[in-house]
Amino acid sequence: MADRDYGEFSKELKTITKQISWGIPVRKVIMDFVKRTKSWITQIVMFLLIETIDVGGGTVAMIESLARFNTMTQEVEKEKKMAVRPYVMIPYFAAILLVATTVMTLMFTAKTITVGGAESPAQNIDLDYLTSIFTTSTIVHSYLIGLVGGKISEESIAAGFKHSALLVILAVLAAKLVPMFINF
């Protein structure tokens, strides 16, 4: 069994096989493997395997039941990822819309104040200052949208950092490009 190719698991399987052949108790070998792995589903299956061996004696029926559970869990995970996949692009559209509407609103407001010609303190507004404030806030918001998008799509905050970086770049580009296409 240790000679077959199980992908990434092959290396771990060889280690487990060696440890069991040296007489190390199965419970200790599996618990050591659980500590080395990062996959929560693998940890659950290994914990259930230990309990199956301890409580059920490791009969074929018990192991088959565990294998069915593992297969069903993997299918549910795959279906969940497929169901969430269409929603991955929503944060990107949301970030572009957020930046575009903020910049357009700011430009429209500035033009309205300028055209109105009324003598008021509002005319002394520094448009560059307001633009930097609103653009910065939309970029921070885009960053947070990326964290949430990564958590939803790939179930980890680490993946959210990847989405956040892309969304920040997209937000900066949108903040620079939107004013070029808008003429009030």
Coordinates of N, CA and C in Angstrom, one line a residue:
M1 N 0.8 -1.2 0.0 CA 0.0 0.0 0.0 C 0.9 1.3 0.0
A2 N 2.0 1.2 0.7 CA 2.9 2.4 0.7 C 3.6 2.7 -0.6
D3 N 3.6 1.7 -1.5 CA 4.3 1.8 -2.8 C 3.4 2.5 -3.8
R4 N 2.1 2.6 -3.6 CA 1.2 3.3 -4.5 C 1.4 4.8 -4.4
D5 N 1.0 5.5 -5.5 CA 1.1 7.0 -5.5 C -0.2 7.6 -5.0
Y6 N -0.1 8.3 -3.9 CA -1.3 8.9 -3.3 C -1.1 10.5 -3.3
G7 N -0.2 10.9 -4.2 CA 0.0 12.4 -4.3 C 0.8 12.9 -3.1
E8 N 0.3 13.9 -2.5 CA 1.0 14.6 -1.3 C 1.0 13.6 -0.1
F9 N 0.0 12.8 0.0 CA -0.1 11.9 1.1 C 0.9 10.7 1.1
S10 N 1.5 10.5 -0.1 CA 2.4 9.3 -0.2 C 3.6 9.4 0.8
K11 N 4.1 10.6 1.0 CA 5.3 10.8 1.9 C 4.8 10.5 3.3
E12 N 3.7 11.1 3.7 CA 3.1 10.8 5.0 C 2.8 9.4 5.3
L13 N 2.3 8.7 4.2 CA 1.9 7.3 4.4 C 3.2 6.5 4.6
K14 N 4.3 6.8 3.9 CA 5.5 6.0 4.1 C 6.0 6.2 5.6
T15 N 5.9 7.4 6.1 CA 6.3 7.7 7.4 C 5.4 6.9 8.4
I16 N 4.1 6.9 8.2 CA 3.2 6.2 9.0 C 3.5 4.7 9.0
T17 N 3.8 4.2 7.8 CA 4.1 2.7 7.6 C 5.3 2.4 8.4
K18 N 6.4 3.2 8.3 CA 7.6 2.9 9.0 C 7.4 2.9 10.5
Q19 N 6.7 3.9 11.0 CA 6.5 4.0 12.4 C 5.7 2.8 13.0
I20 N 4.7 2.4 12.2 CA 3.9 1.2 12.7 C 4.8 0.0 12.6
S21 N 5.6 -0.2 11.6 CA 6.5 -1.4 11.5 C 7.5 -1.4 12.6
W22 N 7.8 -0.2 13.2 CA 8.8 -0.2 14.3 C 8.1 -0.5 15.6
G23 N 6.8 -0.7 15.6 CA 6.1 -1.0 16.8 C 5.5 0.1 17.6
I24 N 5.5 1.3 17.0 CA 4.9 2.5 17.6 C 3.4 2.3 17.6
P25 N 2.7 2.5 18.7 CA 1.2 2.4 18.7 C 0.6 3.2 17.7
V26 N -0.5 2.6 17.1 CA -1.2 3.3 16.0 C -1.8 4.6 16.5
R27 N -2.3 4.7 17.7 CA -2.9 5.9 18.2 C -1.8 7.0 18.2
K28 N -0.6 6.7 18.6 CA 0.5 7.7 18.7 C 0.9 8.2 17.2
V29 N 1.0 7.2 16.4 CA 1.4 7.5 15.0 C 0.4 8.4 14.3
I30 N -0.9 8.1 14.5 CA -2.0 8.9 13.9 C -2.0 10.3 14.5
M31 N -1.9 10.4 15.8 CA -1.9 11.7 16.5 C -0.8 12.5 16.1
D32 N 0.4 11.9 15.9 CA 1.6 12.7 15.3 C 1.3 13.2 13.9
F33 N 0.6 12.4 13.1 CA 0.2 12.8 11.8 C -0.7 13.9 11.8
V34 N -1.7 13.9 12.7 CA -2.7 14.9 12.9 C -2.0 16.2 13.2
K35 N -1.0 16.2 14.1 CA -0.3 17.4 14.5 C 0.5 18.0 13.3
R36 N 0.9 17.2 12.3 CA 1.7 17.7 11.2 C 0.8 18.2 10.1
T37 N -0.5 17.8 10.0 CA -1.3 18.2 8.9 C -2.1 19.5 9.3
K38 N -2.4 20.2 8.2 CA -3.2 21.5 8.4 C -4.6 21.4 8.0
S39 N -5.0 20.3 7.3 CA -6.3 20.1 6.8 C -7.3 19.7 7.9
W40 N -8.3 20.5 8.1 CA -9.3 20.2 9.2 C -10.0 18.9 8.9
I41 N -10.3 18.6 7.6 CA -11.0 17.4 7.3 C -10.2 16.2 7.5
T42 N -8.9 16.3 7.2 CA -7.9 15.2 7.5 C -7.8 14.9 9.0
Q43 N -7.8 16.0 9.8 CA -7.7 15.8 11.2 C -9.0 15.1 11.8
I44 N -10.1 15.5 11.3 CA -11.4 14.9 11.7 C -11.4 13.4 11.3
V45 N -11.0 13.1 10.1 CA -11.1 11.7 9.7 C -10.1 10.9 10.5
M46 N -8.9 11.4 10.7 CA -7.9 10.6 11.5 C -8.4 10.4 13.0
F47 N -9.0 11.5 13.5 CA -9.6 11.3 14.9 C -10.6 10.3 14.9
L48 N -11.5 10.3 13.9 CA -12.6 9.3 13.8 C -12.0 7.9 13.6
L49 N -10.9 7.8 12.8 CA -10.2 6.5 12.6 C -9.7 5.9 13.9
I50 N -9.1 6.8 14.7 CA -8.6 6.3 16.0 C -9.7 5.8 16.9
E51 N -10.8 6.6 16.9 CA -12.0 6.2 17.7 C -12.6 4.9 17.2
T52 N -12.6 4.8 15.9 CA -13.2 3.6 15.2 C -12.4 2.4 15.7
I53 N -11.0 2.5 15.7 CA -10.2 1.4 16.1 C -10.3 1.1 17.5
D54 N -10.4 2.1 18.4 CA -10.5 1.9 19.8 C -11.8 1.4 20.2
V55 N -12.9 1.9 19.7 CA -14.2 1.5 20.1 C -14.8 0.4 19.3
G56 N -14.6 0.4 18.0 CA -15.2 -0.6 17.2 C -14.3 -1.7 16.8
G57 N -13.1 -1.7 17.3 CA -12.2 -2.8 17.0 C -11.6 -2.7 15.6
G58 N -11.9 -1.7 14.8 CA -11.3 -1.6 13.5 C -11.9 -2.6 12.5
T59 N -13.1 -3.0 12.7 CA -13.7 -4.0 11.7 C -13.9 -3.3 10.3
V60 N -14.1 -4.2 9.4 CA -14.2 -3.7 8.0 C -15.4 -2.8 7.9
A61 N -16.5 -3.2 8.5 CA -17.8 -2.4 8.4 C -17.5 -1.0 9.0
M62 N -16.8 -0.9 10.1 CA -16.6 0.4 10.7 C -15.7 1.2 9.8
I63 N -14.7 0.6 9.2 CA -13.7 1.4 8.3 C -14.5 1.8 7.0
E64 N -15.4 0.9 6.5 CA -16.2 1.3 5.3 C -17.1 2.5 5.7
S65 N -17.7 2.4 6.8 CA -18.5 3.5 7.3 C -17.8 4.9 7.3
L66 N -16.6 4.8 7.8 CA -15.7 6.0 7.9 C -15.3 6.4 6.5
A67 N -15.1 5.5 5.6 CA -14.7 5.9 4.2 C -15.9 6.5 3.5
R68 N -17.2 6.0 3.8 CA -18.4 6.6 3.2 C -18.5 8.1 3.7
F69 N -18.3 8.2 5.0 CA -18.4 9.6 5.6 C -17.4 10.5 5.0
N70 N -16.2 10.0 4.8 CA -15.1 10.9 4.2 C -15.5 11.2 2.7
T71 N -16.0 10.3 2.0 CA -16.4 10.5 0.6 C -17.6 11.5 0.5
M72 N -18.6 11.4 1.4 CA -19.7 12.3 1.4 C -19.2 13.7 1.8
T73 N -18.3 13.8 2.8 CA -17.8 15.1 3.2 C -17.1 15.8 2.1
Q74 N -16.3 15.0 1.4 CA -15.6 15.6 0.2 C -16.5 16.1 -0.9
E75 N -17.6 15.3 -1.1 CA -18.6 15.7 -2.1 C -19.3 17.0 -1.7
V76 N -19.6 17.1 -0.4 CA -20.3 18.3 0.1 C -19.4 19.5 0.0
E77 N -18.1 19.4 0.3 CA -17.1 20.4 0.1 C -17.0 20.9 -1.3
K78 N -17.0 19.9 -2.2 CA -16.8 20.2 -3.6 C -18.1 21.0 -4.1
E79 N -19.3 20.5 -3.7 CA -20.5 21.2 -4.1 C -20.6 22.6 -3.6
K80 N -20.1 22.8 -2.3 CA -20.1 24.1 -1.7 C -19.2 25.1 -2.5
K81 N -18.0 24.6 -2.9 CA -17.1 25.4 -3.6 C -17.7 25.8 -5.0
M82 N -18.3 24.8 -5.6 CA -19.0 25.1 -6.9 C -20.1 26.1 -6.8
A83 N -20.8 26.0 -5.7 CA -21.9 27.0 -5.4 C -21.4 28.4 -5.2
V84 N -20.3 28.5 -4.5 CA -19.8 29.8 -4.2 C -19.0 30.5 -5.3
R85 N -18.5 29.7 -6.2 CA -17.6 30.2 -7.3 C -18.2 31.4 -8.1
P86 N -19.5 31.4 -8.4 CA -20.0 32.6 -9.2 C -19.9 33.9 -8.4
Y87 N -19.9 33.8 -7.1 CA -19.9 35.0 -6.2 C -18.5 35.6 -6.0
V88 N -17.5 35.0 -6.6 CA -16.1 35.5 -6.4 C -15.9 36.8 -7.1
M89 N -16.6 37.0 -8.2 CA -16.5 38.3 -8.9 C -17.2 39.5 -8.3
I90 N -18.2 39.2 -7.4 CA -19.0 40.3 -6.8 C -18.1 41.3 -6.1
P91 N -17.2 40.9 -5.3 CA -16.4 41.9 -4.6 C -15.6 42.9 -5.6
Y92 N -15.2 42.3 -6.7 CA -14.5 43.1 -7.7 C -15.4 44.2 -8.3
F93 N -16.6 43.8 -8.7 CA -17.6 44.7 -9.2 C -18.0 45.7 -8.1
A94 N -18.1 45.3 -6.9 CA -18.5 46.2 -5.8 C -17.4 47.2 -5.6
A95 N -16.1 46.8 -5.7 CA -15.0 47.8 -5.5 C -15.0 48.8 -6.6
I96 N -15.2 48.4 -7.8 CA -15.2 49.3 -9.0 C -16.4 50.3 -8.8
L97 N -17.5 49.7 -8.5 CA -18.7 50.6 -8.4 C -18.5 51.6 -7.2
L98 N -18.0 51.1 -6.1 CA -17.8 52.0 -5.0 C -16.8 53.2 -5.4
V99 N -15.7 52.9 -6.0 CA -14.8 53.9 -6.4 C -15.4 54.8 -7.4
A100 N -16.0 54.3 -8.4 CA -16.6 55.1 -9.5 C -17.7 56.0 -9.0
T101 N -18.6 55.5 -8.2 CA -19.7 56.3 -7.7 C -19.2 57.4 -6.8
T102 N -18.2 57.1 -6.0 CA -17.6 58.1 -5.0 C -16.9 59.2 -5.8
V103 N -16.1 58.8 -6.8 CA -15.4 59.8 -7.6 C -16.4 60.7 -8.4
M104 N -17.4 60.0 -9.0 CA -18.4 60.7 -9.8 C -19.2 61.7 -8.9
T105 N -19.6 61.2 -7.7 CA -20.3 62.1 -6.8 C -19.5 63.3 -6.4
L106 N -18.3 63.0 -6.1 CA -17.4 64.1 -5.7 C -17.2 65.1 -6.8
M107 N -17.0 64.6 -8.0 CA -16.8 65.5 -9.2 C -18.1 66.3 -9.4
F108 N -19.2 65.7 -9.4 CA -20.5 66.3 -9.6 C -20.7 67.4 -8.6
T109 N -20.5 67.1 -7.3 CA -20.7 68.1 -6.3 C -19.7 69.3 -6.4
A110 N -18.5 69.0 -6.8 CA -17.5 70.1 -7.0 C -18.0 71.0 -8.2
K111 N -18.5 70.4 -9.3 CA -18.9 71.2 -10.4 C -20.2 72.0 -10.0
T112 N -21.1 71.4 -9.3 CA -22.3 72.1 -8.9 C -22.0 73.3 -8.0
I113 N -21.0 73.1 -7.1 CA -20.6 74.3 -6.2 C -20.0 75.4 -7.1
T114 N -19.2 75.0 -8.0 CA -18.5 75.9 -8.9 C -19.5 76.7 -9.8
V115 N -20.4 75.9 -10.4 CA -21.4 76.5 -11.3 C -22.4 77.4 -10.5
G116 N -22.7 77.0 -9.3 CA -23.7 77.8 -8.5 C -23.2 79.2 -8.3
G117 N -22.0 79.4 -8.2 CA -21.4 80.8 -8.0 C -21.8 81.5 -6.8
A118 N -22.4 80.9 -5.8 CA -22.8 81.5 -4.6 C -21.6 81.8 -3.7
E119 N -21.6 82.9 -3.1 CA -20.5 83.2 -2.2 C -20.7 82.5 -0.9
S120 N -19.9 81.5 -0.6 CA -20.1 80.7 0.6 C -18.8 80.1 0.9
P121 N -18.6 79.7 2.2 CA -17.4 79.0 2.6 C -17.2 77.7 1.8
A122 N -18.3 77.1 1.3 CA -18.2 75.9 0.5 C -17.4 76.0 -0.7
Q123 N -17.3 77.2 -1.3 CA -16.5 77.4 -2.5 C -15.0 77.3 -2.2
N124 N -14.6 77.4 -1.0 CA -13.2 77.4 -0.7 C -12.7 75.9 -0.4
I125 N -13.6 75.0 -0.8 CA -13.2 73.6 -0.5 C -12.1 73.2 -1.5
D126 N -11.1 72.5 -0.9 CA -10.0 72.0 -1.7 C -10.4 70.6 -2.2
L127 N -10.6 70.6 -3.5 CA -11.1 69.4 -4.2 C -10.1 68.3 -4.1
D128 N -8.8 68.6 -4.2 CA -7.7 67.5 -4.1 C -7.8 66.9 -2.7
Y129 N -7.9 67.7 -1.7 CA -8.0 67.2 -0.3 C -9.2 66.2 -0.2
L130 N -10.4 66.7 -0.6 CA -11.5 65.8 -0.6 C -11.4 64.5 -1.4
T131 N -10.8 64.7 -2.5 CA -10.6 63.5 -3.4 C -9.7 62.5 -2.7
S132 N -8.6 63.0 -2.1 CA -7.7 62.0 -1.4 C -8.4 61.4 -0.2
I133 N -9.2 62.1 0.5 CA -9.9 61.5 1.7 C -10.9 60.4 1.2
F134 N -11.7 60.7 0.2 CA -12.7 59.8 -0.3 C -12.0 58.6 -1.0
T135 N -11.0 58.9 -1.7 CA -10.3 57.8 -2.4 C -9.6 56.8 -1.4
T136 N -9.0 57.4 -0.4 CA -8.4 56.6 0.6 C -9.4 55.7 1.3
S137 N -10.5 56.3 1.6 CA -11.6 55.5 2.3 C -12.1 54.4 1.4
T138 N -12.2 54.6 0.1 CA -12.7 53.6 -0.8 C -11.7 52.5 -1.0
I139 N -10.4 52.9 -0.9 CA -9.3 51.9 -1.1 C -9.3 51.0 0.2
V140 N -9.4 51.6 1.4 CA -9.5 50.8 2.6 C -10.7 49.9 2.6
H141 N -11.8 50.4 2.1 CA -13.1 49.6 2.0 C -12.9 48.5 1.0
S142 N -12.2 48.7 -0.1 CA -11.9 47.7 -1.1 C -11.0 46.6 -0.5
Y143 N -10.1 47.0 0.3 CA -9.2 46.0 1.0 C -10.0 45.1 1.9
L144 N -10.9 45.7 2.7 CA -11.8 44.9 3.5 C -12.7 44.0 2.7
I145 N -13.2 44.5 1.6 CA -14.1 43.7 0.7 C -13.3 42.5 0.3
G146 N -12.0 42.6 0.0 CA -11.1 41.5 -0.5 C -10.9 40.5 0.6
L147 N -10.8 40.9 1.9 CA -10.7 40.0 3.0 C -11.9 39.1 3.1
V148 N -13.1 39.8 3.0 CA -14.3 39.0 3.1 C -14.5 38.1 1.9
G149 N -14.2 38.6 0.7 CA -14.3 37.8 -0.5 C -13.4 36.6 -0.5
G150 N -12.2 36.7 0.0 CA -11.3 35.6 0.2 C -11.8 34.6 1.2
K151 N -12.3 35.1 2.3 CA -12.9 34.2 3.3 C -14.1 33.4 2.8
I152 N -14.9 34.1 2.0 CA -16.1 33.4 1.4 C -15.7 32.4 0.3
S153 N -14.8 32.8 -0.6 CA -14.5 31.9 -1.7 C -13.6 30.8 -1.4
E154 N -12.5 31.0 -0.6 CA -11.5 30.0 -0.3 C -11.5 29.6 1.1
E155 N -12.3 30.2 1.9 CA -12.5 29.8 3.4 C -11.2 30.1 4.2
S156 N -10.5 31.1 3.8 CA -9.3 31.5 4.6 C -9.0 33.0 4.5
I157 N -8.6 33.5 5.6 CA -8.2 35.0 5.6 C -7.0 35.1 4.7
A158 N -6.1 34.1 4.7 CA -4.9 34.3 3.9 C -5.2 34.5 2.4
A159 N -6.2 33.8 1.9 CA -6.7 34.0 0.5 C -7.3 35.4 0.4
G160 N -7.8 35.9 1.5 CA -8.4 37.2 1.4 C -7.3 38.3 1.2
F161 N -6.1 38.0 1.6 CA -5.0 39.0 1.4 C -4.7 39.1 -0.1
K162 N -4.8 38.0 -0.8 CA -4.6 38.0 -2.2 C -5.7 38.8 -2.9
H163 N -6.9 38.5 -2.6 CA -8.0 39.3 -3.1 C -7.9 40.8 -2.8
S164 N -7.5 41.0 -1.5 CA -7.4 42.4 -1.1 C -6.3 43.2 -1.9
A165 N -5.2 42.5 -2.2 CA -4.2 43.2 -2.9 C -4.7 43.5 -4.3
L166 N -5.4 42.6 -5.0 CA -5.9 42.8 -6.3 C -7.0 43.9 -6.3
L167 N -7.8 43.9 -5.2 CA -8.8 45.0 -5.2 C -8.3 46.3 -4.9
V168 N -7.2 46.4 -4.1 CA -6.6 47.7 -3.9 C -6.0 48.3 -5.2
I169 N -5.3 47.4 -5.9 CA -4.8 47.8 -7.2 C -5.9 48.3 -8.1
L170 N -7.0 47.5 -8.2 CA -8.1 47.8 -9.0 C -8.8 49.1 -8.6
A171 N -8.9 49.4 -7.3 CA -9.5 50.6 -6.8 C -8.6 51.8 -7.1
V172 N -7.3 51.7 -7.0 CA -6.4 52.8 -7.4 C -6.5 53.1 -8.8
L173 N -6.5 52.0 -9.7 CA -6.7 52.2 -11.1 C -8.0 52.9 -11.4
A174 N -9.1 52.4 -10.8 CA -10.4 53.0 -11.0 C -10.4 54.5 -10.6
A175 N -9.8 54.8 -9.5 CA -9.7 56.2 -9.0 C -9.0 57.1 -10.0
K176 N -8.0 56.6 -10.7 CA -7.3 57.4 -11.7 C -8.0 57.4 -13.0
L177 N -8.6 56.3 -13.4 CA -9.2 56.2 -14.7 C -10.6 56.8 -14.8
V178 N -11.4 56.7 -13.8 CA -12.8 57.2 -13.8 C -12.9 58.7 -14.2
P179 N -12.1 59.6 -13.6 CA -12.2 61.0 -13.9 C -11.9 61.3 -15.4
M180 N -11.1 60.4 -16.0 CA -10.7 60.6 -17.4 C -11.9 60.4 -18.3
F181 N -12.9 59.6 -17.9 CA -14.0 59.2 -18.7 C -15.3 60.0 -18.4
I182 N -15.2 60.9 -17.4 CA -16.4 61.6 -16.9 C -16.2 63.1 -17.3
N183 N -17.2 63.6 -17.9 CA -17.2 65.1 -18.2 C -18.6 65.6 -17.8
F184 N -18.6 66.5 -16.8 CA -19.9 67.0 -16.4 C -20.1 68.4 -17.1

